[in-house]
Short mmCIF file of C-alpha atoms in Angstrom, two decimals:
data_model
loop_
_atom_site.label_atom_id
_atom_site.label_comp_id
_atom_site.label_asym_id
_atom_site.label_seq_id
_atom_site.Cartn_x
_atom_site.Cartn_y
_atom_site.Cartn_z
CA UNK A 1 -4.74 -9.71 15.82
CA UNK A 2 -7.07 -6.72 16.12
CA UNK A 3 -8.26 -7.97 19.51
CA UNK A 4 -4.67 -7.96 20.71
CA UNK A 5 -4.30 -4.48 19.28
CA UNK A 6 -7.33 -3.23 21.23
CA UNK A 7 -6.12 -4.98 24.39
CA UNK A 8 -2.63 -3.54 24.04
CA UNK A 9 -4.01 -0.06 23.52
CA UNK A 10 -6.33 -0.12 26.54
CA UNK A 11 -3.98 -1.93 28.94
CA UNK A 12 -0.95 0.25 28.15
CA UNK A 13 -2.51 3.69 28.26
CA UNK A 14 0.77 5.29 29.27
CA UNK A 15 2.10 4.94 25.71
CA UNK A 16 -0.35 7.46 24.27
CA UNK A 17 -0.59 7.84 20.49
CA UNK A 18 3.12 8.47 19.89
CA UNK A 19 4.12 4.88 20.61
CA UNK A 20 5.71 3.43 17.42
CA UNK A 21 3.78 0.14 17.59
CA UNK A 22 0.49 1.98 17.20
CA UNK A 23 1.73 3.93 14.20
CA UNK A 24 3.30 0.89 12.54
CA UNK A 25 0.79 -1.90 13.07
CA UNK A 26 -1.98 -0.46 15.20
CA UNK A 27 -3.66 1.86 12.73
CA UNK A 28 -3.27 -0.75 10.00
CA UNK A 29 -5.10 -3.41 12.00
CA UNK A 30 -7.82 -0.95 13.00
CA UNK A 31 -8.32 -0.12 9.31
CA UNK A 32 -8.40 -3.80 8.33
CA UNK A 33 -10.97 -4.66 11.01
CA UNK A 34 -13.21 -1.76 10.03
CA UNK A 35 -12.83 -2.80 6.39
CA UNK A 36 -13.95 -6.32 7.31
CA UNK A 37 -16.88 -4.83 9.22
CA UNK A 38 -17.95 -2.84 6.15
CA UNK A 39 -17.61 -6.00 4.03
CA UNK A 40 -19.81 -7.96 6.44
CA UNK A 41 -22.44 -5.23 6.42
CA UNK A 42 -22.49 -4.99 2.62
CA UNK A 43 -22.53 -8.73 1.92
CA UNK A 44 -24.96 -9.46 4.79
CA UNK A 45 -23.46 -12.90 5.37
CA UNK A 46 -23.31 -12.77 9.16
CA UNK A 47 -26.54 -12.83 11.18
CA UNK A 48 -24.88 -11.16 14.17
CA UNK A 49 -23.81 -8.17 12.09
CA UNK A 50 -27.31 -7.95 10.58
CA UNK A 51 -28.86 -7.98 14.05
CA UNK A 52 -26.39 -5.42 15.34
CA UNK A 53 -27.02 -2.97 12.51
CA UNK A 54 -30.79 -3.36 12.72
CA UNK A 55 -31.00 -2.06 16.29
CA UNK A 56 -33.47 0.87 16.14
CA UNK A 57 -31.33 3.14 18.33
CA UNK A 58 -28.33 2.67 16.03
CA UNK A 59 -30.51 3.36 12.98
CA UNK A 60 -31.82 6.54 14.63
CA UNK A 61 -28.31 7.82 15.34
CA UNK A 62 -27.25 6.82 11.84
CA UNK A 63 -30.00 9.01 10.38
CA UNK A 64 -29.21 12.06 12.48
CA UNK A 65 -25.41 11.63 12.56
CA UNK A 66 -24.66 14.23 9.90
CA UNK A 67 -26.86 16.81 11.63
CA UNK A 68 -25.26 15.97 14.95
CA UNK A 69 -21.81 16.40 13.41
CA UNK A 70 -22.83 19.82 12.06
CA UNK A 71 -24.80 21.13 15.05
CA UNK A 72 -22.99 19.83 18.13
CA UNK A 73 -20.37 22.59 18.20
CA UNK A 74 -22.74 25.55 17.64
CA UNK A 75 -25.07 24.11 20.28
CA UNK A 76 -22.15 23.88 22.68
CA UNK A 77 -21.05 27.45 21.99
CA UNK A 78 -24.54 28.89 22.29
CA UNK A 79 -25.93 26.85 25.19
CA UNK A 80 -22.97 26.09 27.44
CA UNK A 81 -22.74 29.54 29.11
CA UNK A 82 -26.46 29.49 29.87
CA UNK A 83 -26.44 25.84 30.95
CA UNK A 84 -23.43 26.33 33.24
CA UNK A 85 -25.05 29.28 34.98
CA UNK A 86 -28.38 27.47 35.32
CA UNK A 87 -27.03 24.08 36.44
CA UNK A 88 -24.45 25.61 38.81
CA UNK A 89 -27.35 26.48 41.13
CA UNK A 90 -27.93 22.76 41.68
CA UNK A 91 -24.56 21.06 41.13
CA UNK A 92 -20.83 21.74 41.18
CA UNK A 93 -17.54 20.20 40.11
CA UNK A 94 -17.53 17.15 37.90
CA UNK A 95 -21.28 16.59 38.34
CA UNK A 96 -21.86 20.11 36.95
CA UNK A 97 -19.77 19.31 33.87
CA UNK A 98 -21.49 15.95 33.41
CA UNK A 99 -25.01 17.41 33.63
CA UNK A 100 -24.16 20.24 31.24
CA UNK A 101 -22.64 17.73 28.80
CA UNK A 102 -25.72 15.50 28.92
CA UNK A 103 -28.11 18.44 28.46
CA UNK A 104 -26.02 19.85 25.61
CA UNK A 105 -25.88 16.46 23.92
CA UNK A 106 -29.64 16.03 24.24
CA UNK A 107 -30.18 19.49 22.75
CA UNK A 108 -27.86 18.68 19.83
CA UNK A 109 -29.68 15.38 19.26
CA UNK A 110 -33.04 17.16 19.25
CA UNK A 111 -31.83 19.81 16.79
CA UNK A 112 -30.30 17.10 14.60
CA UNK A 113 -33.59 15.18 14.56
CA UNK A 114 -35.52 18.33 13.56
CA UNK A 115 -32.94 19.00 10.85
CA UNK A 116 -33.30 15.46 9.53
CA UNK A 117 -37.11 15.52 9.57
CA UNK A 118 -37.64 18.93 7.99
CA UNK A 119 -34.53 19.54 5.90
CA UNK A 120 -32.41 16.49 5.08
CA UNK A 121 -35.31 14.17 4.16
CA UNK A 122 -36.34 16.52 1.37
CA UNK A 123 -32.92 16.38 -0.25
CA UNK A 124 -32.59 12.64 0.30
CA UNK A 125 -35.80 12.16 -1.70
CA UNK A 126 -34.26 14.11 -4.59
CA UNK A 127 -31.40 11.64 -4.98
CA UNK A 128 -33.72 9.29 -6.93
CA UNK A 129 -34.21 11.98 -9.56
CA UNK A 130 -30.52 12.70 -10.01
CA UNK A 131 -28.98 9.25 -9.52
#
């Protein structure tokens, strides 16, 4: 049922998010599928799910995700004017926007990694003392 939901959503893009089907059954099926995914991860019964969640790149982004959530917007606000002026010497139009987005994302990832290594790890170690 969720597969049909995904297919319906991506095939019929003209309906946007205001289409009643999505509000009635769509969000419910998305929630149920993500609930099943969480159940599979917690119970570790499916080898495919175990393999998927043990991919090193996914683990890396899982570790830095909070920092990325916190830092992506300040990085965008601080770096985008400088990046646009610098990259506009070499590119224009949609390629300019794409390059600036990639560079800004890489900067936010780097800052998030530094934050995780030198700030968040310290507090994560303290959870054993207070839990």
